Amino acid sequence: MSQQVQGVVAPGKNEPVRVETIIVPDPGPGEAVVKVQACGVCHTDLHYKQGAINDDFPFLLGHEAAGVVESVGAGVTDVAPGDFVVLNWRAVCGHCRACLRGRPWYCFATHNAEQKMTLTDGTELSPALGIGAFAEKTLVAAGQCTKVDPAVSPAVAGLLGCGVMAGIGAAINTGQVGRGDSVAVIGCGGVGDAAVVGARLAGAARIIAVDIDDRKLETAKKMGATHTVNSRSGDAVEAIRELTGGFGADVVIEAVGRPETYEQAFYARDLAGTVVLVGVPTPEMKLELPLLDVFGRGGALKSSWYGDCLPSRDFPMLIDLHQQGRIDLGAFVTETIGLGDIEKAFARMHEGDVLRSVVQF
């Protein structure tokens, strides 16, 4: 029998979000209903509200979440009612060409729940990243549920569902930062700071945090940055080169998603170095680089989707490292809020006051 719950809906482009009654159907084959316990407010949710992802309004926002499986549909064996899970937007299929080549983190056929959640008048909702977790309960594909140790706080665990995993994975999985490497991270919001944490975890010798906000740079230092650069007051490329013997960093992680900062990342890397784009651009953005420079500087230009993570492998590992005290995932939680505070959280995000606002249920 379907259930009525409260959830946060973006009704139209740039319209204020609002709390609505949502109809959550019983799980069908391969699906699960999850009672959400916490969900982070991510820039991607703001992008959905702004129409920068697509125009399939209305959206049920929220995707960076943890909770408890309430019920499962036919054929579900990997999770069961009562399991504590982090929700992920990469439910790998297991049989596409990427999965069959042993690269499931590039799965080309990730899937979501087949059924739709709706408003009370029957209007179908588009769940953000196939999750829609700014709601008391949500319907997802069972493969989007990753079991982790229930001893960890839901507010902390849920951050692995998007931003923190994206940043850590950009350093470790995509950038393949190695022991002794120099790393520059451009943009020190939640994802950029997570990239700093990932670089430190991988053994980088020098981690240079770049931002235009001194408050964010101070936070990056607490996360493990060895040097900081305020690019509002100086040339970021020259500063990174000065801090790396004149050469540039081995790995530069761009966590803003703008052509200007990507160009900085491109020229701030050493010859044969690696650029990792983890910041999310908008559809109208264009990039122009001299092709001779692309050829002549060598190295690799990579994009990092979800930190090239495999949730079943990476989420439990990072939870273990958190519990061992080797990384502090709790440091990313700036405040906890209610469902009715999402619009204010978007404003605070722009003001640079928070790493993560987390809705708690």
Tab-separated table of C-alpha atoms in Angstrom, residues 32-274:
chain	number	residue	atom	x	y	z
A	32	ALA	CA	13.354	-0.602	-1.986
A	33	VAL	CA	11.650	1.976	0.200
A	34	VAL	CA	14.084	3.717	2.551
A	35	LYS	CA	13.180	5.699	5.650
A	36	VAL	CA	15.539	8.669	5.294
A	37	GLN	CA	17.383	9.726	8.446
A	38	ALA	CA	19.648	12.471	7.054
A	39	CYS	CA	20.293	14.160	3.713
A	40	GLY	CA	22.927	16.766	2.841
A	41	VAL	CA	22.158	19.917	0.854
A	42	CYS	CA	24.365	19.678	-2.235
A	43	HIS	CA	25.080	22.151	-5.059
A	44	THR	CA	23.593	19.609	-7.454
A	45	ASP	CA	20.193	20.099	-5.796
A	46	LEU	CA	20.529	23.817	-6.453
A	47	HIS	CA	21.440	23.062	-10.077
A	48	TYR	CA	18.225	21.045	-10.396
A	49	LYS	CA	16.200	23.942	-8.985
A	50	GLN	CA	17.867	26.334	-11.431
A	51	GLY	CA	17.093	24.104	-14.413
A	52	ALA	CA	20.791	23.569	-15.053
A	53	ILE	CA	20.476	19.746	-15.172
A	54	ASN	CA	17.323	19.372	-17.267
A	55	ASP	CA	13.768	20.709	-17.340
A	56	ASP	CA	11.888	17.651	-16.068
A	57	PHE	CA	10.073	19.634	-13.378
A	58	PRO	CA	8.781	19.120	-10.772
A	59	PHE	CA	11.823	17.652	-9.050
A	60	LEU	CA	11.881	15.839	-5.733
A	61	LEU	CA	15.209	17.148	-4.453
A	62	GLY	CA	17.835	15.519	-2.225
A	63	HIS	CA	20.269	12.737	-2.975
A	64	GLU	CA	23.121	12.771	-0.411
A	65	ALA	CA	21.423	10.559	2.140
A	66	ALA	CA	21.480	7.724	4.619
A	67	GLY	CA	18.646	5.819	6.222
A	68	VAL	CA	17.108	2.450	7.012
A	69	VAL	CA	15.544	0.080	4.503
A	70	GLU	CA	11.856	-0.226	5.328
A	71	SER	CA	10.711	-2.683	2.656
A	72	VAL	CA	11.974	-4.348	-0.503
A	73	GLY	CA	10.370	-5.706	-3.657
A	74	ALA	CA	10.560	-9.090	-5.301
A	75	GLY	CA	13.992	-10.395	-6.202
A	76	VAL	CA	15.941	-8.123	-3.845
A	77	THR	CA	18.631	-10.068	-1.986
A	78	ASP	CA	21.483	-7.632	-1.293
A	79	VAL	CA	19.585	-5.543	1.260
A	80	ALA	CA	16.769	-6.319	3.682
A	81	PRO	CA	14.413	-4.370	5.930
A	82	GLY	CA	16.335	-2.940	8.872
A	83	ASP	CA	19.633	-2.474	7.012
A	84	PHE	CA	21.353	0.885	7.497
A	85	VAL	CA	22.334	2.177	4.071
A	86	VAL	CA	23.884	5.095	2.233
A	87	LEU	CA	22.002	5.929	-0.953
A	88	ASN	CA	24.047	6.122	-4.140
A	89	TRP	CA	23.281	7.174	-7.686
A	90	ARG	CA	25.440	4.507	-9.283
A	91	ALA	CA	23.477	1.270	-9.166
A	92	VAL	CA	25.709	-0.798	-11.419
A	93	CYS	CA	24.066	-3.224	-13.819
A	94	GLY	CA	26.757	-5.922	-13.822
A	95	HIS	CA	26.450	-6.769	-17.516
A	96	CYS	CA	27.165	-3.668	-19.639
A	97	ARG	CA	30.454	-3.435	-21.531
A	98	ALA	CA	32.130	-1.492	-18.693
A	99	CYS	CA	31.031	-3.959	-16.015
A	100	LEU	CA	32.091	-6.940	-18.126
A	101	ARG	CA	35.535	-5.385	-18.566
A	102	GLY	CA	35.934	-5.179	-14.791
A	103	ARG	CA	35.314	-1.410	-14.613
A	104	PRO	CA	31.915	-1.169	-12.907
A	105	TRP	CA	32.641	2.397	-11.735
A	106	TYR	CA	32.128	3.350	-15.397
A	107	CYS	CA	28.844	1.401	-15.666
A	108	PHE	CA	26.912	2.628	-18.702
A	109	ALA	CA	23.552	1.284	-17.564
A	110	THR	CA	23.100	2.463	-13.984
A	111	HIS	CA	19.450	2.300	-13.035
A	112	ASN	CA	16.806	3.821	-10.809
A	113	ALA	CA	13.413	2.725	-9.520
A	114	GLU	CA	10.933	1.940	-12.284
A	115	GLN	CA	7.930	3.354	-10.441
A	116	LYS	CA	7.412	7.062	-9.948
A	117	MET	CA	6.716	8.937	-6.746
A	118	THR	CA	3.974	11.524	-7.241
A	119	LEU	CA	2.195	14.487	-5.767
A	120	THR	CA	-1.276	13.836	-4.355
A	121	ASP	CA	-2.854	14.946	-7.641
A	122	GLY	CA	-0.935	12.272	-9.541
A	123	THR	CA	1.776	14.553	-10.970
A	124	GLU	CA	4.901	12.448	-11.451
A	125	LEU	CA	8.063	13.665	-9.738
A	126	SER	CA	11.606	13.503	-11.091
A	127	PRO	CA	13.824	12.445	-8.182
A	128	ALA	CA	17.199	14.191	-8.085
A	129	LEU	CA	19.841	11.737	-9.351
A	130	GLY	CA	17.176	9.036	-9.151
A	131	ILE	CA	16.997	9.334	-5.357
A	132	GLY	CA	14.779	12.198	-4.102
A	133	ALA	CA	15.801	12.065	-0.447
A	134	PHE	CA	14.566	15.419	0.883
A	135	ALA	CA	11.643	13.291	1.984
A	136	GLU	CA	10.729	11.234	4.999
A	137	LYS	CA	10.795	8.131	2.804
A	138	THR	CA	11.901	7.529	-0.761
A	139	LEU	CA	11.657	4.803	-3.393
A	140	VAL	CA	14.920	3.740	-5.054
A	141	ALA	CA	16.397	0.849	-6.974
A	142	ALA	CA	17.727	-1.645	-4.448
A	143	GLY	CA	21.158	-1.329	-6.073
A	144	GLN	CA	21.208	2.293	-4.913
A	145	CYS	CA	21.363	1.095	-1.287
A	146	THR	CA	24.856	0.447	0.082
A	147	LYS	CA	25.052	-1.161	3.509
A	148	VAL	CA	27.465	0.414	6.002
A	149	ASP	CA	28.142	0.102	9.733
A	150	PRO	CA	25.039	1.369	11.586
A	151	ALA	CA	27.225	2.720	14.398
A	152	VAL	CA	28.083	5.807	12.365
A	153	SER	CA	25.911	8.924	12.450
A	154	PRO	CA	23.445	9.155	9.520
A	155	ALA	CA	24.411	12.822	9.038
A	156	VAL	CA	28.009	11.720	8.491
A	157	ALA	CA	27.334	8.566	6.480
A	158	GLY	CA	24.989	10.306	4.069
A	159	LEU	CA	27.720	12.684	2.870
A	160	LEU	CA	29.366	9.766	1.087
A	161	GLY	CA	26.318	9.664	-1.160
A	162	CYS	CA	27.668	12.550	-3.223
A	163	GLY	CA	30.004	15.432	-2.312
A	164	VAL	CA	32.519	13.845	0.017
A	165	MET	CA	32.830	10.744	-2.151
A	166	ALA	CA	33.185	12.886	-5.264
A	167	GLY	CA	36.082	14.830	-3.781
A	168	ILE	CA	37.945	11.974	-2.134
A	169	GLY	CA	37.472	9.840	-5.228
A	170	ALA	CA	38.678	12.641	-7.525
A	171	ALA	CA	42.020	12.516	-5.711
A	172	ILE	CA	42.388	8.788	-5.079
A	173	ASN	CA	40.505	7.090	-7.917
A	174	THR	CA	40.560	9.554	-10.811
A	175	GLY	CA	43.711	11.560	-10.091
A	176	GLN	CA	45.536	8.527	-8.667
A	177	VAL	CA	47.484	10.765	-6.306
A	178	GLY	CA	50.570	8.925	-5.091
A	179	ARG	CA	52.925	9.162	-2.136
A	180	GLY	CA	55.061	12.278	-2.353
A	181	ASP	CA	52.983	13.943	-5.088
A	182	SER	CA	52.167	17.628	-5.183
A	183	VAL	CA	48.465	18.393	-5.487
A	184	ALA	CA	46.560	21.626	-6.053
A	185	VAL	CA	42.821	21.867	-5.389
A	186	ILE	CA	41.002	24.803	-6.977
A	187	GLY	CA	37.743	25.564	-5.187
A	188	CYS	CA	37.461	24.734	-1.483
A	189	GLY	CA	33.805	24.038	-0.899
A	190	GLY	CA	32.672	20.632	0.319
A	191	VAL	CA	33.919	18.718	-2.733
A	192	GLY	CA	37.242	20.578	-2.865
A	193	ASP	CA	37.884	20.012	0.830
A	194	ALA	CA	37.080	16.340	0.354
A	195	ALA	CA	39.694	16.278	-2.430
A	196	VAL	CA	42.171	17.743	0.072
A	197	VAL	CA	41.301	14.918	2.476
A	198	GLY	CA	41.722	12.362	-0.312
A	199	ALA	CA	45.107	13.767	-1.317
A	200	ARG	CA	46.290	13.642	2.287
A	201	LEU	CA	44.994	10.088	2.665
A	202	ALA	CA	46.906	9.077	-0.483
A	203	GLY	CA	50.164	10.449	0.910
A	204	ALA	CA	50.613	13.678	-1.050
A	205	ALA	CA	53.591	15.670	0.194
A	206	ARG	CA	52.266	19.099	-0.768
A	207	ILE	CA	48.585	20.028	-0.950
A	208	ILE	CA	47.827	23.543	-2.198
A	209	ALA	CA	44.310	24.850	-1.608
A	210	VAL	CA	43.109	27.659	-3.904
A	211	ASP	CA	40.020	29.798	-3.359
A	212	ILE	CA	38.874	33.421	-3.296
A	213	ASP	CA	37.529	33.195	0.274
A	214	ASP	CA	39.982	33.215	3.188
A	215	ARG	CA	37.422	31.470	5.397
A	216	LYS	CA	37.345	28.521	3.016
A	217	LEU	CA	41.122	28.444	2.852
A	218	GLU	CA	41.328	28.247	6.637
A	219	THR	CA	38.936	25.304	6.584
A	220	ALA	CA	41.026	23.632	3.873
A	221	LYS	CA	44.082	23.920	6.126
A	222	LYS	CA	42.197	22.130	8.890
A	223	MET	CA	41.349	19.384	6.388
A	224	GLY	CA	45.007	18.846	5.484
A	225	ALA	CA	46.135	21.528	3.026
A	226	THR	CA	49.810	22.390	3.514
A	227	HIS	CA	49.607	25.704	1.608
A	228	THR	CA	46.851	28.112	0.598
A	229	VAL	CA	46.456	30.604	-2.251
A	230	ASN	CA	43.851	33.358	-2.423
A	231	SER	CA	43.348	33.703	-6.173
A	232	ARG	CA	41.420	36.950	-5.772
A	233	SER	CA	44.598	38.720	-4.690
A	234	GLY	CA	47.114	37.030	-6.994
A	235	ASP	CA	47.760	34.772	-9.968
A	236	ALA	CA	46.847	31.241	-8.898
A	237	VAL	CA	48.926	29.592	-11.626
A	238	GLU	CA	52.082	31.483	-10.693
A	239	ALA	CA	51.504	30.835	-6.998
A	240	ILE	CA	51.135	27.089	-7.550
A	241	ARG	CA	54.287	27.031	-9.657
A	242	GLU	CA	56.231	28.937	-6.995
A	243	LEU	CA	55.148	26.388	-4.413
A	244	THR	CA	56.261	23.478	-6.615
A	245	GLY	CA	59.765	24.533	-7.590
A	246	GLY	CA	58.567	26.388	-10.671
A	247	PHE	CA	57.114	23.274	-12.291
A	248	GLY	CA	53.451	23.041	-11.357
A	249	ALA	CA	51.582	20.376	-9.406
A	250	ASP	CA	51.560	16.692	-10.298
A	251	VAL	CA	47.773	16.632	-9.963
A	252	VAL	CA	45.425	19.622	-10.132
A	253	ILE	CA	41.819	19.061	-9.107
A	254	GLU	CA	39.293	21.605	-10.372
A	255	ALA	CA	36.309	21.620	-8.015
A	256	VAL	CA	34.489	24.703	-9.319
A	257	GLY	CA	33.286	23.734	-12.790
A	258	ARG	CA	34.023	26.947	-14.690
A	259	PRO	CA	36.104	27.535	-17.843
A	260	GLU	CA	38.281	30.125	-16.086
A	261	THR	CA	39.255	27.838	-13.238
A	262	TYR	CA	39.715	24.876	-15.564
A	263	GLU	CA	42.201	26.924	-17.586
A	264	GLN	CA	44.029	27.723	-14.352
A	265	ALA	CA	44.157	24.019	-13.548
A	266	PHE	CA	45.461	23.215	-17.028
A	267	TYR	CA	48.385	25.617	-16.783
A	268	ALA	CA	49.086	24.995	-13.087
A	269	ARG	CA	50.041	21.335	-13.597
A	270	ASP	CA	53.518	20.041	-14.248
A	271	LEU	CA	54.468	18.644	-17.658
A	272	ALA	CA	52.835	15.228	-18.002
A	273	GLY	CA	50.712	16.071	-14.961
A	274	THR	CA	47.033	15.343	-14.500
